[in-house]
C-alpha positions as a printed NumPy array, in Angstrom:
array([[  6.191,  17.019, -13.635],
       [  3.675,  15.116, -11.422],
       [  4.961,  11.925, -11.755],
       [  3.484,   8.274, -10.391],
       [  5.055,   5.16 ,  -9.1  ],
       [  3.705,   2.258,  -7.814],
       [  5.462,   0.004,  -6.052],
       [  4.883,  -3.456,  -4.219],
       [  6.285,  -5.976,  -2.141],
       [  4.431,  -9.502,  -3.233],
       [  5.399, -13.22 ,  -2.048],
       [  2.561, -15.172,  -3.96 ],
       [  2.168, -12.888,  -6.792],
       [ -1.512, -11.204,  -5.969],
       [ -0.076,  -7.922,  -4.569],
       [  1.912,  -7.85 ,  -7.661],
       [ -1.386,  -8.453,  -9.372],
       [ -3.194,  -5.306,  -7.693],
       [ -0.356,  -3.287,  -7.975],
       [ -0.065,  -4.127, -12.264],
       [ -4.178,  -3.038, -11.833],
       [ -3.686,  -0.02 ,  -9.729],
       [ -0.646,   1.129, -12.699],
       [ -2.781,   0.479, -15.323],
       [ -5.53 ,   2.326, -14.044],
       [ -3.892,   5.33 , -13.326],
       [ -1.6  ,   5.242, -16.379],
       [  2.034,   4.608, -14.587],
       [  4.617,   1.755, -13.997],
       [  4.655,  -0.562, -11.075],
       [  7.698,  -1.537,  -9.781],
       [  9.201,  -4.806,  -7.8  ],
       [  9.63 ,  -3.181,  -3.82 ],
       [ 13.448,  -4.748,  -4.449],
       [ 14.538,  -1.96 ,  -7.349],
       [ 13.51 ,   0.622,  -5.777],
       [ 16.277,   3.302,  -5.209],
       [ 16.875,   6.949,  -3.98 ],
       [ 16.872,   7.972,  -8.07 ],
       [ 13.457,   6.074,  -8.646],
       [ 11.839,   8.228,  -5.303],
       [ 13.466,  12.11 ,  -6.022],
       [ 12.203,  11.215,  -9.66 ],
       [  8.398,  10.4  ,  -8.247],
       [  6.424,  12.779,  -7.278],
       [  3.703,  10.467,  -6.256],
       [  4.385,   6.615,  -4.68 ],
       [  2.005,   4.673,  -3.927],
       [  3.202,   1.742,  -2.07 ],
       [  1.929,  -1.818,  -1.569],
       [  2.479,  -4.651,   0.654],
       [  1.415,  -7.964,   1.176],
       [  0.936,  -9.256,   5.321],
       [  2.693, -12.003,   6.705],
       [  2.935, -13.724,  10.209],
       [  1.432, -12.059,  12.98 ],
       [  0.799,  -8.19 ,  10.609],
       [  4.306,  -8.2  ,   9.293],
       [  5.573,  -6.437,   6.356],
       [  6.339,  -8.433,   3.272],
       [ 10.265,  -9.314,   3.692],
       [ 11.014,  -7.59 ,   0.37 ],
       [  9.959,  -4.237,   2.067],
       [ 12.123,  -4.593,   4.849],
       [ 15.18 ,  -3.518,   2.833],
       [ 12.705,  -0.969,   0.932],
       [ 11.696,   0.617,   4.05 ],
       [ 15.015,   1.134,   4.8  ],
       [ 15.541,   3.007,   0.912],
       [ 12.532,   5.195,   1.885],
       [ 13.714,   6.426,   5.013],
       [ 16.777,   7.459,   3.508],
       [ 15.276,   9.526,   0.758],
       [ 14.022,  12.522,   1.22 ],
       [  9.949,  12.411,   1.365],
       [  9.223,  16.033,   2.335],
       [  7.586,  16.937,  -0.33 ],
       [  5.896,  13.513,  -1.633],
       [  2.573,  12.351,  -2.184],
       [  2.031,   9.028,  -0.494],
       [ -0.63 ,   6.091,  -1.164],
       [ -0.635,   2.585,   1.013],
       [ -2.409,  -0.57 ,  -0.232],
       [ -1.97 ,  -3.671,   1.035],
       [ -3.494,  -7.11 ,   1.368],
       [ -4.425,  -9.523,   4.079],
       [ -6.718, -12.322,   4.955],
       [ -9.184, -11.179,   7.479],
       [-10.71 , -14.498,   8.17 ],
       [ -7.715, -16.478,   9.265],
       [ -5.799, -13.068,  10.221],
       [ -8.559, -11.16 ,  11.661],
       [ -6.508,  -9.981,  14.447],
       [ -3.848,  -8.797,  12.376],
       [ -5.64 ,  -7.327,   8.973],
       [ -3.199,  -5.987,   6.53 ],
       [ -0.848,  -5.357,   9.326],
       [  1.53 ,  -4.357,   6.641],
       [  0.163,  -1.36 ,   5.355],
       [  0.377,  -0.131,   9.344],
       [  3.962,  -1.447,   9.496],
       [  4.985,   0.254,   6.309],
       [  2.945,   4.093,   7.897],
       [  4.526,   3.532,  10.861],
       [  8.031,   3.958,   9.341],
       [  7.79 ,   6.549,   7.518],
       [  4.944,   8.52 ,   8.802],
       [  7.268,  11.003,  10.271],
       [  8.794,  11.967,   6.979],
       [  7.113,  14.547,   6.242],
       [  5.326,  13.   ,   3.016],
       [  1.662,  14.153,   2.691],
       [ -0.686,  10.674,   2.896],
       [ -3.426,   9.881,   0.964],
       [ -6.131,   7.063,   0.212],
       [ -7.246,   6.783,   4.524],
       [-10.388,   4.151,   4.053],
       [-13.163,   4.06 ,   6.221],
       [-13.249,   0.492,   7.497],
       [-16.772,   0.476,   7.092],
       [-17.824,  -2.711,   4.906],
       [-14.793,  -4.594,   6.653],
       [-15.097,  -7.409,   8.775],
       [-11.653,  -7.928,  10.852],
       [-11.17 ,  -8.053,  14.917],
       [ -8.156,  -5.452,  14.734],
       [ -5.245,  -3.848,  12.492],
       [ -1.938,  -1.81 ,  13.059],
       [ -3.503,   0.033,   9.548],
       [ -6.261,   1.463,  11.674],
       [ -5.466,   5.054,  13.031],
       [ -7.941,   7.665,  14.019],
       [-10.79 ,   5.013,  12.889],
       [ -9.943,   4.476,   9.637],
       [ -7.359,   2.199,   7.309],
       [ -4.366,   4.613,   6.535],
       [ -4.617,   2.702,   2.832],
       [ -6.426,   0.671,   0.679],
       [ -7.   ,  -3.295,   2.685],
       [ -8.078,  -5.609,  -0.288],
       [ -8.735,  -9.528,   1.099],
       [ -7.941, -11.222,  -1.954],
       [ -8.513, -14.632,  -0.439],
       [-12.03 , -14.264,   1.004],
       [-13.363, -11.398,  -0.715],
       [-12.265, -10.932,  -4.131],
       [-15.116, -10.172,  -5.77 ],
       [-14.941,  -6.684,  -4.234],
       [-11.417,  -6.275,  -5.26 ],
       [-11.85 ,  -4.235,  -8.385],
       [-14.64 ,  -2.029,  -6.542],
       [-12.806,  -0.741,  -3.998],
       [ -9.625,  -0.336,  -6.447],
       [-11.796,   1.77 ,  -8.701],
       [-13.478,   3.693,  -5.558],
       [ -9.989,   4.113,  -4.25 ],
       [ -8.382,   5.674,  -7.283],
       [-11.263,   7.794,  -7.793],
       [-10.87 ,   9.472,  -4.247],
       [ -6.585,   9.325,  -5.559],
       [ -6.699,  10.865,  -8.356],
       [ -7.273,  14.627,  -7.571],
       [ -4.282,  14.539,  -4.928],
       [ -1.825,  12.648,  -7.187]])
């Protein structure tokens, strides 16, 4: 079965938020980054996997301990989606670092990713989330843009759903 997960890693509650949307939308559970376990990934086909960015493009400190649960799992044969949010006004240097921190640890897994973004329609001055010219997942600015929050949620999914 072709099973979906989405899980987050939220300080202030609005990654939580998006990652209750992004669920609902695609008709699965979201679950706190902090119960995640080795059962809850080999019973997944599909994770899609959400931080928040803190201090200078860090991970949310939930994830730290989650990262750690992922890269003891086996991923080979997974189906992998990053979200995250960031400020790019007051972080602009560091936009949605997390989502680059979180790719960057498990990259090597052997997990096929989905969900790249074009940064196109971004405004930021750099990101650890950018490689080969695009966002490896979905950057939503909450704080400074949220009225295109549900657009590119919706976009995103759309370009999800025939991979997941």
């Amino acid at each position: 079965m072709n099973t979906t997960i989405v899980v987050y890693g939220s300080s202030t509650g609005t990654c939580e938020a998006i990652a209750e949307k992004i669920a609902q939308k695609l008709g699965c559970e979201a679950i706190n980054v902090q119960d995640l376990t080795a059962k809850i990934i080999d019973s997944n086909q599909n994770l899609i996997l959400g931080t928040s960015t803190w201090g200078a493009g860090e991970l949310q400190d939930d994830w730290y301990d989650g990262l750690r649960v992922l890269q003891g799992a086996s991923l080979a044969d997974k189906t992998i989606a990053l979200f995250g949010c960031g400020d790019s006004e007051s972080y602009s240097d560091t936009f949605v670092g997390g989502i680059g921190e979180l790719y960057s640890g498990i990259k090597d897994s052997g997990a096929r990713f989905v969900g790249a973004v074009s940064t196109d329609g971004y405004t930021f001055d750099a990101s650890e989330a950018v490689v080969d010219g695009q966002f490896v997942g979905l950057p939503l600015d909450d704080v400074n843009e949220d009225d295109k929050t549900d657009a590119r949620i919706d976009a995103w999914i759309a370009e999800l759903s025939p991979n997941l």
